[in-house]
Coordinates of N, CA, C and O in Angstrom, one line a residue:
X1047 N -36.9 -18.2 38.4 CA -36.7 -17.0 37.4 C -37.4 -17.2 36.2 O -37.6 -18.1 35.7
X1048 N -38.2 -16.1 35.8 CA -39.1 -16.2 34.6 C -38.5 -16.4 33.3 O -37.0 -15.9 33.1
X1049 N -39.0 -16.7 32.4 CA -38.4 -16.8 31.1 C -38.1 -15.9 30.3 O -38.6 -14.6 30.5
X1050 N -36.8 -15.8 29.8 CA -36.3 -14.4 29.2 C -35.5 -13.5 30.0 O -34.8 -12.6 29.7
X1051 N -35.7 -14.0 31.5 CA -35.0 -13.1 32.4 C -33.7 -13.5 32.6 O -33.4 -14.7 32.6
X1052 N -32.6 -12.5 32.9 CA -31.0 -13.0 33.1 C -31.0 -13.0 34.4 O -31.3 -12.2 35.1
X1053 N -29.7 -14.0 34.8 CA -29.6 -13.8 36.1 C -28.9 -12.8 36.8 O -28.0 -12.2 35.8
X1054 N -29.0 -12.0 37.7 CA -28.3 -10.8 38.1 C -26.8 -11.2 38.7 O -26.8 -12.4 39.5
X1055 N -25.8 -10.7 38.1 CA -24.6 -10.9 38.4 C -23.9 -9.6 39.4 O -24.3 -8.6 38.9
X1056 N -23.2 -9.6 40.5 CA -22.6 -8.5 40.9 C -21.5 -8.2 39.9 O -20.8 -8.8 39.3
X1057 N -21.3 -6.8 39.9 CA -20.4 -6.2 39.0 C -18.8 -6.6 39.4 O -19.0 -6.8 40.8
X1058 N -18.1 -6.9 38.5 CA -16.8 -7.0 38.9 C -16.1 -6.0 39.3 O -16.1 -5.0 38.7
X1059 N -15.4 -5.9 40.5 CA -14.4 -5.0 41.1 C -13.3 -4.7 40.2 O -12.4 -5.7 39.8
X1060 N -13.0 -3.7 39.5 CA -12.0 -3.1 38.8 C -10.9 -2.7 39.4 O -11.0 -1.7 40.2
X1061 N -9.9 -3.2 39.2 CA -8.4 -2.6 40.1 C -7.8 -1.9 39.4 O -8.2 -1.8 37.9
X1062 N -6.9 -1.4 39.6 CA -6.1 -0.2 39.0 C -5.4 -0.8 37.8 O -5.4 -0.4 36.7
X1063 N -5.0 -2.2 37.9 CA -4.2 -2.9 36.9 C -5.1 -3.2 35.6 O -4.4 -2.9 34.5
X1064 N -6.3 -3.5 36.1 CA -7.3 -3.7 34.7 C -7.3 -2.6 34.0 O -7.2 -2.5 32.7
X1065 N -7.3 -1.2 34.4 CA -7.4 -0.1 33.9 C -6.1 0.4 33.2 O -6.0 0.8 31.9
X1066 N -5.0 -0.1 33.9 CA -3.6 0.2 33.2 C -3.4 -0.6 32.1 O -2.9 -0.2 30.9
X1067 N -3.9 -2.0 32.0 CA -4.0 -2.6 30.6 C -4.4 -1.7 29.5 O -3.9 -2.1 28.4
X1068 N -5.8 -1.2 29.8 CA -6.3 -0.3 28.5 C -5.5 0.8 28.2 O -5.3 1.3 27.2
X1069 N -5.0 1.3 29.2 CA -4.1 2.7 29.0 C -2.9 2.2 28.5 O -2.6 3.4 27.5
X1070 N -2.4 1.3 28.5 CA -1.0 0.8 27.8 C -1.5 0.4 26.4 O -0.4 0.7 25.4
X1071 N -2.6 0.1 26.0 CA -2.8 -0.4 24.6 C -2.9 0.8 23.7 O -3.3 2.1 24.3
X1072 N -2.6 0.7 22.5 CA -2.5 1.9 21.5 C -4.0 2.2 21.1 O -4.8 1.4 20.9
X1073 N -4.6 3.5 21.2 CA -6.0 3.6 20.8 C -5.9 3.9 19.3 O -5.1 4.4 18.5
X1074 N -6.7 3.0 18.4 CA -6.8 2.9 17.2 C -6.7 4.1 16.4 O -6.3 4.6 15.3
X1075 N -7.7 5.1 16.8 CA -7.9 6.3 16.2 C -6.8 7.2 16.5 O -6.5 7.9 15.3
X1076 N -6.0 7.3 17.6 CA -4.6 8.1 17.6 C -3.6 7.5 16.5 O -2.9 8.1 16.0
X1077 N -3.5 6.1 16.6 CA -2.7 5.6 15.7 C -2.8 6.0 14.1 O -2.2 6.2 13.7
X1078 N -4.3 5.9 13.8 CA -4.7 6.3 12.4 C -3.9 7.6 12.0 O -3.8 8.1 11.2
X1079 N -4.3 8.5 13.1 CA -4.4 9.9 12.9 C -2.5 10.2 12.9 O -2.1 10.8 12.0
X1080 N -2.0 9.3 13.5 CA -0.5 9.5 13.4 C 0.0 9.1 12.2 O 1.0 9.7 11.5
X1081 N -0.2 7.9 11.7 CA -0.1 7.5 10.6 C -0.4 8.3 9.5 O 0.5 8.6 8.3
X1082 N -1.5 9.2 9.3 CA -2.0 10.1 8.4 C -1.2 11.4 8.2 O -0.7 11.6 7.3
X1083 N -0.8 11.8 9.6 CA 0.2 12.9 9.6 C 1.7 12.7 9.1 O 2.0 13.4 8.7
X1084 N 2.0 11.3 9.5 CA 3.4 11.1 9.3 C 3.4 10.9 7.7 O 4.3 11.3 7.0
X1085 N 2.3 10.2 6.9 CA 2.3 10.2 5.7 C 2.3 11.7 4.8 O 3.2 11.8 3.8
X1086 N 1.6 12.6 5.5 CA 1.3 13.8 4.9 C 2.9 14.7 4.9 O 3.1 15.4 4.1
X1087 N 3.4 14.6 6.1 CA 4.7 15.1 6.3 C 5.7 14.7 5.3 O 6.5 15.5 4.9
X1088 N 5.6 13.2 5.1 CA 6.9 12.9 4.1 C 6.5 13.3 3.0 O 7.5 13.6 2.3
X1089 N 5.3 13.2 2.4 CA 5.3 13.3 1.1 C 5.4 15.0 1.0 O 6.0 15.4 0.0
X1090 N 4.7 15.7 1.8 CA 4.9 17.1 1.7 C 6.2 17.8 1.7 O 6.7 18.6 1.1
X1091 N 7.1 17.1 2.8 CA 8.6 17.2 2.7 C 9.1 17.2 1.5 O 10.1 17.7 1.0
X1092 N 9.0 15.8 0.8 CA 9.7 15.7 -0.5 C 9.2 16.5 -1.7 O 9.9 17.0 -2.5
X1093 N 7.8 17.1 -1.8 CA 7.8 17.8 -2.7 C 8.1 19.3 -2.5 O 8.3 19.9 -3.5
X1094 N 8.4 19.8 -1.1 CA 8.8 21.0 -1.0 C 10.2 21.2 -1.2 O 10.6 22.2 -1.4
X1095 N 10.9 20.2 -1.4 CA 12.4 20.1 -1.6 C 12.8 19.9 -2.9 O 12.3 19.2 -3.6
X1096 N 13.9 20.8 -3.2 CA 14.5 20.7 -4.6 C 15.6 19.7 -4.6 O 16.1 19.4 -5.8
X1097 N 15.9 19.2 -3.3 CA 16.9 18.1 -3.2 C 16.5 16.5 -3.7 O 15.7 16.0 -3.3
X1098 N 17.3 16.3 -5.0 CA 17.2 15.1 -5.5 C 17.4 13.9 -4.5 O 16.7 12.7 -4.5
X1099 N 18.1 14.2 -3.4 CA 18.6 13.3 -2.4 C 17.4 12.8 -1.5 O 17.2 12.0 -1.1
X1100 N 16.3 13.9 -1.4 CA 15.4 13.8 -0.4 C 14.4 12.8 -1.3 O 13.7 11.9 -0.9
X1101 N 14.0 13.0 -2.6 CA 13.3 12.4 -3.5 C 13.9 10.8 -3.3 O 13.2 9.7 -3.3
X1102 N 15.0 10.7 -3.5 CA 15.7 9.4 -3.5 C 15.5 8.3 -2.3 O 15.1 7.3 -2.1
X1103 N 15.6 9.2 -1.1 CA 15.3 8.7 0.2 C 14.0 8.2 0.5 O 13.7 7.2 1.0
X1104 N 12.8 9.0 -0.3 CA 11.5 8.6 -0.3 C 11.4 7.4 -0.9 O 10.8 6.1 -0.5
X1105 N 12.0 7.1 -2.2 CA 12.2 5.9 -2.8 C 12.4 4.7 -2.0 O 11.9 3.5 -1.9
X1106 N 13.4 5.1 -1.4 CA 14.4 3.8 -0.7 C 13.9 3.7 0.9 O 14.6 2.9 1.6
X1107 N 12.8 4.3 1.3 CA 12.4 4.4 2.6 C 12.3 2.9 2.9 O 12.3 2.7 4.4
X1108 N 11.7 2.0 2.2 CA 11.3 0.5 2.6 C 12.7 -0.1 3.0 O 12.7 -0.9 3.7
X1109 N 13.7 0.4 2.3 CA 15.1 -0.3 2.4 C 15.6 0.0 3.7 O 16.4 -0.7 4.4
X1110 N 15.6 1.5 4.0 CA 16.2 1.9 5.1 C 15.5 1.8 6.6 O 16.1 1.4 7.6
X1111 N 14.4 1.6 6.5 CA 13.5 1.6 7.7 C 12.8 0.1 7.7 O 12.5 -0.2 8.6
X1112 N 12.7 -0.5 6.9 CA 12.1 -2.0 6.8 C 10.8 -2.3 6.6 O 10.1 -1.0 6.9
X1113 N 10.3 -2.8 5.7 CA 8.9 -2.8 5.2 C 8.0 -3.2 6.5 O 7.2 -2.7 6.5
X1114 N 8.7 -4.0 7.5 CA 7.9 -4.2 8.5 C 7.2 -3.0 9.6 O 6.6 -2.8 10.1
X1115 N 8.5 -2.0 9.6 CA 8.4 -0.7 10.3 C 7.1 0.1 9.5 O 6.2 0.6 10.1
X1116 N 7.1 0.0 8.0 CA 6.2 0.7 7.5 C 5.0 0.2 7.7 O 3.9 0.7 7.8
X1117 N 4.8 -1.2 7.5 CA 3.5 -1.8 7.9 C 2.9 -1.4 9.1 O 1.6 -1.4 9.2
X1118 N 4.0 -1.7 10.3 CA 3.2 -1.2 11.6 C 2.7 -0.2 11.5 O 1.7 0.1 12.0
X1119 N 3.0 0.9 11.0 CA 2.4 2.4 10.9 C 1.3 2.7 10.0 O 0.5 3.2 10.2
X1120 N 1.4 2.1 8.6 CA 0.4 2.3 7.8 C -0.5 1.0 7.2 O -1.4 1.4 6.4
X1121 N -0.2 -0.1 7.3 CA -1.2 -1.1 6.8 C -2.4 -1.2 7.1 O -3.2 -1.5 6.3
X1122 N -3.1 -0.5 8.2 CA -4.0 -0.7 8.6 C -5.1 0.5 8.2 O -6.0 0.7 8.5
X1123 N -4.4 1.5 7.4 CA -5.1 2.6 6.7 C -5.8 2.5 5.5 O -5.5 1.6 5.0
X1124 N -7.0 3.2 5.6 CA -7.9 2.9 4.4 C -7.2 3.1 3.1 O -6.0 3.7 2.9
X1125 N -7.4 2.2 2.0 CA -6.7 2.3 0.7 C -6.7 3.5 0.4 O -5.8 3.9 -0.7
X1126 N -7.9 4.3 0.3 CA -7.8 5.6 -0.4 C -7.1 6.8 0.5 O -7.1 7.9 0.0
X1127 N -6.7 6.5 1.5 CA -5.9 7.6 2.4 C -4.5 7.4 1.8 O -4.0 6.6 1.2
X1128 N -3.9 8.8 2.2 CA -2.5 9.0 1.8 C -1.6 7.7 2.5 O -0.7 7.2 1.8
X1129 N -1.7 7.6 3.7 CA -1.0 6.5 4.4 C -1.2 5.1 3.6 O -0.4 4.2 3.4
X1130 N -2.4 5.0 3.5 CA -2.8 3.6 2.7 C -2.4 3.2 1.5 O -1.6 2.3 1.0
X1131 N -2.2 4.5 0.8 CA -1.6 4.5 -0.5 C -0.2 4.3 -0.6 O 0.6 3.4 -1.1
X1132 N 0.6 4.8 0.4 CA 1.8 4.7 0.6 C 2.4 3.3 0.8 O 3.3 2.6 0.3
X1133 N 1.4 2.7 1.8 CA 1.8 1.3 2.2 C 1.5 0.3 1.1 O 2.7 -0.4 0.6
X1134 N 0.6 0.7 0.2 CA 0.6 -0.2 -1.1 C 1.8 0.0 -1.9 O 2.2 -1.1 -2.7
X1135 N 1.8 1.3 -2.2 CA 3.1 1.7 -3.1 C 4.6 0.9 -2.6 O 5.1 0.2 -3.3
X1136 N 4.7 0.9 -1.4 CA 5.9 0.5 -0.8 C 5.6 -1.0 -0.8 O 7.2 -1.9 -1.0
X1137 N 4.6 -1.7 -0.5 CA 4.7 -3.2 -0.8 C 4.8 -3.7 -2.1 O 5.5 -4.6 -2.5
X1138 N 4.3 -3.0 -3.1 CA 4.5 -3.6 -4.4 C 6.1 -3.2 -4.9 O 6.4 -4.1 -5.3
X1139 N 6.7 -2.2 -4.4 CA 7.8 -1.9 -4.6 C 8.6 -3.1 -3.9 O 9.8 -3.8 -4.5
X1140 N 8.5 -3.3 -2.6 CA 9.3 -4.7 -2.1 C 9.1 -6.1 -2.7 O 9.9 -6.6 -2.9
X1141 N 7.8 -6.2 -3.3 CA 7.5 -7.5 -4.1 C 8.4 -7.6 -5.4 O 9.2 -8.6 -5.5
X1142 N 8.6 -5.9 -6.0 CA 9.2 -6.3 -7.1 C 10.8 -6.6 -7.0 O 11.3 -7.4 -7.7
X1143 N 11.2 -5.8 -5.7 CA 12.8 -6.2 -5.5 C 12.8 -7.6 -5.0 O 14.1 -8.1 -5.3
X1144 N 12.0 -8.1 -4.4 CA 12.2 -9.3 -3.7 C 12.4 -10.5 -4.7 O 13.0 -11.5 -4.5
X1145 N 11.5 -10.3 -6.0 CA 11.6 -11.3 -6.9 C 11.5 -10.8 -8.4 O 10.4 -11.2 -8.9
X1146 N 12.6 -10.1 -8.8 CA 12.2 -9.2 -10.0 C 12.3 -10.3 -11.4 O 11.3 -9.8 -12.2
X1147 N 12.8 -11.3 -11.2 CA 12.8 -12.3 -12.1 C 11.1 -12.9 -12.7 O 10.7 -12.8 -13.6
X1148 N 10.7 -13.3 -11.3 CA 9.2 -13.5 -11.6 C 8.2 -12.6 -11.9 O 7.2 -12.8 -12.8
X1149 N 8.5 -11.6 -11.6 CA 7.7 -10.1 -11.7 C 7.9 -10.0 -13.3 O 6.6 -9.9 -14.0
X1150 N 9.0 -9.9 -13.9 CA 9.4 -9.7 -15.2 C 8.4 -11.0 -16.3 O 8.1 -10.8 -17.2
X1151 N 8.7 -12.2 -15.5 CA 7.8 -13.1 -16.2 C 6.5 -12.9 -16.4 O 5.4 -13.0 -17.4
X1152 N 5.7 -12.5 -15.2 CA 4.3 -12.3 -15.3 C 3.9 -11.2 -15.9 O 2.7 -11.1 -16.6
X1153 N 4.6 -9.9 -15.8 CA 4.4 -8.8 -16.8 C 4.5 -9.2 -18.1 O 3.7 -8.7 -18.8
X1154 N 5.6 -9.6 -18.6 CA 5.7 -10.1 -20.2 C 4.4 -11.0 -20.5 O 3.9 -10.7 -21.4
X1155 N 3.7 -11.7 -19.5 CA 2.6 -12.8 -19.7 C 1.4 -11.9 -19.8 O 0.5 -12.5 -20.7
X1156 N 1.4 -10.7 -19.3 CA 0.1 -10.0 -19.2 C 0.1 -9.0 -20.1 O -1.0 -8.4 -20.4
X1157 N 1.2 -8.3 -20.6 CA 1.4 -7.3 -21.3 C 0.5 -7.2 -22.8 O -0.1 -6.2 -22.9
X1158 N 0.6 -8.4 -23.2 CA -0.2 -8.3 -24.8 C -1.8 -8.4 -24.4 O -2.3 -8.0 -25.3
X1159 N -2.1 -9.0 -23.4 CA -3.6 -8.9 -22.9 C -4.2 -7.6 -22.3 O -5.4 -7.2 -22.2
X1160 N -3.1 -6.7 -21.9 CA -3.4 -5.4 -21.2 C -2.7 -4.3 -21.6 O -1.9 -3.8 -21.1
X1161 N -2.8 -4.0 -23.1 CA -2.1 -3.3 -24.1 C -2.4 -1.6 -23.3 O -1.1 -1.0 -23.2
X1162 N -3.4 -1.3 -22.8 CA -3.5 -0.1 -22.5 C -2.9 0.2 -21.1 O -2.1 1.3 -20.9
X1163 N -2.8 -0.8 -20.2 CA -2.3 -0.7 -19.0 C -0.8 -0.6 -19.2 O 0.1 -0.2 -18.4
X1164 N -0.3 -1.4 -20.1 CA 1.2 -1.6 -20.4 C 1.6 -0.1 -20.7 O 2.9 0.2 -20.2
X1165 N 1.0 0.6 -21.7 CA 1.4 2.0 -21.9 C 1.2 2.8 -20.9 O 2.4 3.4 -20.6
X1166 N 0.3 2.6 -20.1 CA 0.4 3.4 -18.7 C 1.5 3.5 -17.8 O 2.2 4.2 -17.2
X1167 N 1.9 2.1 -17.7 CA 2.7 1.5 -16.6 C 4.2 2.0 -17.1 O 4.9 2.2 -16.5
X1168 N 4.5 2.3 -18.4 CA 5.6 2.9 -18.9 C 6.8 2.1 -18.8 O 8.1 2.6 -18.2
X1169 N 7.0 0.6 -18.9 CA 8.1 -0.3 -18.8 C 8.7 -0.3 -20.0 O 8.2 -0.3 -21.3
X1170 N 10.3 -0.3 -19.8 CA 11.0 -0.6 -21.0 C 10.7 -1.8 -21.4 O 10.0 -2.7 -21.1
X1171 N 11.0 -1.9 -22.9 CA 10.6 -3.3 -23.6 C 12.1 -3.8 -24.1 O 12.9 -3.1 -24.9
X1172 N 12.7 -4.9 -23.8 CA 11.6 -5.8 -23.0 C 11.9 -5.7 -21.6 O 12.8 -5.0 -20.9
X1173 N 10.8 -5.8 -20.6 CA 10.7 -5.7 -19.4 C 11.6 -6.7 -18.7 O 10.9 -7.7 -17.9
X1174 N 13.0 -6.6 -18.5 CA 13.6 -7.7 -17.9 C 13.6 -7.3 -16.2 O 13.1 -6.2 -16.0
X1175 N 14.0 -8.0 -15.3 CA 14.3 -7.7 -14.0 C 14.7 -6.2 -13.6 O 14.2 -5.6 -12.7
X1176 N 15.9 -5.9 -14.0 CA 16.5 -4.3 -13.9 C 15.5 -3.2 -14.2 O 15.3 -2.4 -13.7
X1177 N 14.9 -3.6 -15.4 CA 13.9 -2.6 -16.0 C 12.8 -2.4 -15.1 O 12.2 -1.4 -15.0
X1178 N 12.3 -3.6 -14.5 CA 10.8 -3.4 -13.9 C 11.3 -2.8 -12.3 O 10.7 -1.8 -11.8
X1179 N 12.6 -3.0 -11.8 CA 13.2 -2.4 -10.5 C 13.1 -0.9 -11.0 O 12.8 0.0 -10.2
X1180 N 13.8 -0.5 -12.2 CA 14.1 1.0 -12.6 C 12.5 1.5 -12.6 O 12.4 2.8 -12.2
X1181 N 11.5 0.8 -13.1 CA 10.2 1.4 -13.4 C 9.6 1.6 -12.2 O 9.1 2.8 -11.8
X1182 N 9.7 0.9 -11.2 CA 8.8 0.8 -9.9 C 9.7 2.0 -8.9 O 8.7 2.8 -8.5
X1183 N 11.1 2.3 -9.2 CA 11.5 3.3 -8.4 C 10.9 4.7 -9.0 O 11.0 5.6 -8.3
X1184 N 11.0 4.6 -10.4 CA 10.7 6.0 -11.2 C 9.1 6.2 -10.7 O 9.0 7.3 -10.5
X1185 N 8.4 5.2 -10.6 CA 7.0 5.4 -10.3 C 7.0 6.1 -8.9 O 6.3 7.1 -8.6
X1186 N 7.6 5.5 -7.9 CA 7.6 6.0 -6.4 C 8.4 7.3 -6.5 O 7.8 8.2 -5.7
X1187 N 9.2 7.3 -7.4 CA 10.0 9.0 -7.5 C 9.0 10.0 -7.7 O 9.2 11.1 -7.4
X1188 N 8.1 9.8 -8.4 CA 6.7 10.5 -9.1 C 6.1 11.0 -7.7 O 5.6 12.3 -7.8
X1189 N 6.1 10.6 -6.5 CA 5.5 11.4 -5.2 C 6.1 12.6 -5.0 O 5.4 13.4 -4.6
X1190 N 7.5 12.6 -4.9 CA 8.2 13.7 -4.8 C 7.8 15.0 -5.9 O 7.9 16.2 -5.7
X1191 N 7.5 14.4 -7.3 CA 7.3 15.5 -8.3 C 5.7 16.0 -8.2 O 5.8 17.3 -8.9
X1192 N 5.0 15.6 -7.4 CA 3.8 16.4 -7.1 C 2.4 15.7 -7.6 O 1.4 16.1 -7.2
X1193 N 2.6 14.8 -8.6 CA 1.6 14.3 -9.7 C 1.0 13.0 -8.9 O 1.4 11.9 -9.2
X1194 N 0.5 12.9 -7.5 CA 0.1 11.7 -7.1 C -0.6 10.9 -7.5 O -0.5 9.5 -7.7
X1195 N -1.8 11.5 -8.3 CA -2.7 10.7 -8.9 C -2.0 9.8 -10.2 O -2.2 8.6 -10.4
X1196 N -1.1 10.4 -10.9 CA -0.4 9.6 -11.8 C 0.3 8.5 -11.4 O 0.3 7.4 -11.8
X1197 N 1.0 8.7 -10.2 CA 1.8 7.8 -9.5 C 1.0 6.4 -9.3 O 1.2 5.4 -9.4
X1198 N -0.3 6.9 -8.6 CA -1.1 5.8 -8.2 C -1.9 4.9 -9.5 O -1.9 3.8 -9.8
X1199 N -2.1 5.8 -10.6 CA -2.6 5.2 -12.1 C -1.6 4.3 -12.4 O -1.7 3.3 -13.0
X1200 N -0.3 4.8 -12.3 CA 0.9 4.0 -13.1 C 1.1 2.8 -12.4 O 1.4 1.3 -12.9
X1201 N 1.2 2.7 -11.0 CA 1.2 1.5 -10.1 C 0.1 0.7 -10.4 O 0.2 -0.6 -10.6
X1202 N -1.1 1.2 -10.6 CA -2.1 0.4 -10.9 C -2.3 -0.4 -11.8 O -2.5 -1.5 -12.0
X1203 N -1.7 0.3 -12.9 CA -1.7 -0.1 -14.1 C -0.5 -1.3 -14.2 O -0.9 -2.5 -14.8
X1204 N 0.5 -1.2 -13.5 CA 1.6 -2.0 -13.6 C 1.0 -3.5 -12.9 O 1.1 -4.5 -13.3
X1205 N 0.3 -3.2 -11.7 CA -0.4 -4.5 -10.9 C -1.3 -5.1 -11.9 O -1.6 -6.5 -11.7
X1206 N -2.0 -4.5 -12.6 CA -3.4 -5.0 -13.6 C -2.7 -5.7 -14.5 O -2.9 -6.8 -14.8
X1207 N -1.6 -5.5 -15.1 CA -0.6 -6.2 -16.2 C -0.3 -7.5 -15.5 O -0.4 -8.7 -15.9
X1208 N 0.2 -7.4 -14.5 CA 0.9 -8.7 -13.4 C 0.0 -9.6 -13.2 O 0.0 -10.9 -13.5
X1209 N -1.5 -8.9 -12.8 CA -2.2 -9.9 -12.4 C -2.9 -10.7 -13.7 O -3.3 -11.8 -13.5
X1210 N -3.1 -10.0 -14.9 CA -3.4 -10.7 -16.0 C -2.4 -11.8 -16.5 O -2.8 -12.6 -17.0
X1211 N -1.0 -11.4 -16.1 CA 0.1 -12.3 -16.5 C -0.2 -13.6 -15.7 O 0.2 -14.6 -16.2
X1212 N -0.5 -13.2 -14.2 CA -0.6 -14.4 -13.4 C -1.4 -15.5 -13.7 O -1.6 -16.6 -13.7
X1213 N -2.7 -14.6 -14.3 CA -3.9 -15.6 -14.8 C -3.4 -16.6 -16.0 O -4.0 -17.4 -16.0
X1214 N -2.6 -16.0 -16.7 CA -2.3 -16.8 -18.0 C -1.4 -17.6 -17.7 O -1.1 -18.5 -18.5
X1215 N -0.6 -17.7 -16.6 CA 0.5 -18.3 -16.4 C 0.2 -19.9 -15.6 O -0.9 -19.8 -14.8
X1216 N 0.6 -21.0 -16.3 CA 0.2 -22.1 -15.3 C 0.8 -22.3 -13.9 O 1.7 -21.9 -13.6
X1217 N 0.1 -22.8 -13.1 CA 0.5 -23.1 -11.8 C 0.2 -22.0 -10.8 O 0.8 -21.9 -9.7
X1218 N -0.5 -20.9 -11.3 CA -0.4 -19.8 -10.6 C -2.1 -19.8 -9.7 O -3.0 -20.0 -10.4
X1219 N -2.1 -19.7 -8.5 CA -3.2 -19.7 -7.8 C -4.3 -18.7 -8.1 O -3.8 -17.6 -8.4
X1220 N -5.5 -19.1 -7.7 CA -6.6 -17.9 -8.1 C -6.4 -17.0 -6.9 O -6.6 -15.7 -7.3
X1221 N -6.0 -17.2 -5.8 CA -5.9 -16.1 -4.9 C -4.9 -15.2 -5.2 O -4.8 -14.1 -4.8
X1222 N -3.5 -15.7 -5.7 CA -2.3 -14.9 -6.2 C -2.8 -13.8 -7.1 O -2.7 -12.9 -7.2
X1223 N -3.7 -14.2 -7.9 CA -4.4 -13.2 -9.2 C -5.3 -12.2 -8.4 O -5.2 -11.0 -8.9
X1224 N -6.1 -12.8 -7.6 CA -7.1 -12.0 -7.2 C -6.5 -11.1 -6.1 O -6.9 -9.8 -6.1
X1225 N -5.3 -11.4 -5.3 CA -4.7 -10.3 -4.4 C -4.1 -9.3 -5.3 O -4.2 -8.0 -5.1
X1226 N -3.4 -9.6 -6.6 CA -2.9 -8.5 -7.2 C -4.0 -7.5 -8.1 O -3.6 -6.4 -8.2
X1227 N -4.9 -8.3 -8.3 CA -5.9 -7.6 -9.0 C -6.6 -6.7 -8.0 O -7.2 -5.3 -8.4
X1228 N -6.8 -7.1 -6.7 CA -7.4 -6.2 -5.7 C -6.4 -5.0 -5.3 O -6.9 -3.9 -5.2
X1229 N -5.3 -5.1 -5.4 CA -4.2 -4.2 -5.1 C -4.2 -3.2 -6.4 O -4.5 -2.0 -6.1
X1230 N -4.3 -3.6 -7.6 CA -4.6 -2.8 -8.7 C -5.8 -1.8 -8.7 O -5.9 -0.9 -8.7
X1231 N -7.2 -2.5 -8.2 CA -8.2 -1.8 -8.2 C -8.1 -0.9 -7.0 O -8.9 0.3 -7.0
X1232 N -7.4 -1.0 -5.9 CA -7.4 -0.1 -4.9 C -6.5 1.0 -5.3 O -6.8 2.2 -4.8
X1233 N -5.5 0.8 -5.7 CA -4.6 1.8 -6.3 C -5.2 2.8 -7.4 O -5.2 3.9 -7.4
X1234 N -5.9 2.1 -8.1 CA -6.8 3.0 -9.2 C -7.8 3.8 -8.5 O -8.1 4.9 -8.8
X1235 N -8.7 3.3 -7.7 CA -9.6 4.0 -7.0 C -9.1 5.0 -6.1 O -9.5 6.2 -6.4
X1236 N -8.0 4.7 -5.6 CA -7.3 6.0 -4.8 C -6.8 6.9 -5.8 O -6.7 8.3 -5.4
X1237 N -6.5 6.6 -6.9 CA -5.7 7.8 -7.9 C -7.0 8.6 -8.2 O -6.7 9.7 -8.5
X1238 N -8.4 7.7 -8.3 CA -9.5 8.7 -8.8 C -9.9 9.8 -7.9 O -10.3 11.1 -7.9
X1239 N -9.7 9.4 -6.4 CA -10.1 10.0 -5.3 C -8.9 11.3 -5.3 O -9.6 12.6 -5.3
X1240 N -7.8 10.9 -5.5 CA -6.8 11.7 -5.5 C -6.9 13.0 -6.5 O -6.6 14.1 -6.6
X1241 N -7.2 12.5 -7.8 CA -7.5 13.3 -8.9 C -8.8 14.3 -8.7 O -8.7 15.5 -9.0
X1242 N -9.8 13.9 -7.8 CA -10.9 14.5 -7.5 C -10.5 15.7 -6.7 O -10.9 16.9 -6.6
X1243 N -9.5 15.2 -5.6 CA -9.1 16.2 -4.5 C -8.4 17.5 -5.2 O -8.6 18.7 -4.7
X1244 N -7.6 17.0 -6.4 CA -6.7 18.0 -6.9 C -7.8 18.9 -7.8 O -7.3 20.2 -8.2
X1245 N -8.7 18.5 -8.3 CA -9.6 19.2 -9.1 C -10.7 20.0 -8.2 O -11.3 21.1 -8.7
X1246 N -10.8 19.8 -7.0 CA -11.6 20.4 -6.2 C -11.2 21.7 -5.3 O -10.2 22.1 -5.7

């Protein structure tokens, strides 16, 4: 056999079970389409309703369905898609509810160094655990009010303040700071995309 030539192999015979394995697997494109459609219907339904209970259910979706179920549907979505934004907002809310005392400590440490973001985040002063839980619920409740860009900017500002606080506190890993800053940047970027859509 000459240099650079590959040996010839007989093609493998594909049985029916081989193709069934692929057929049973989820098509990523169809999954993404379903995730986007579910996000649009959810937000559109909440905005179209005057029922406060609908907005409340939207805020508490992660509590009733589980953050894992939401992750399964939306976590692979691009950050600037509606599905990707909802995933990041629910992730942020779940984190605040999981450890509100630590969140309050990080927010308090970061707010003096991020004054503008603190104002945008709209957190009560002093920002205790209960105040932060109320704030994050208020932010998510804004989805039903129709100003989604504002929701994203407020959530981004909150995450940026927390990232600043994490950087200022001893014993916080660089990765923890970077992750929260990355979340803030993704939410802020998505807010600009949403704003452009609204103006277009």
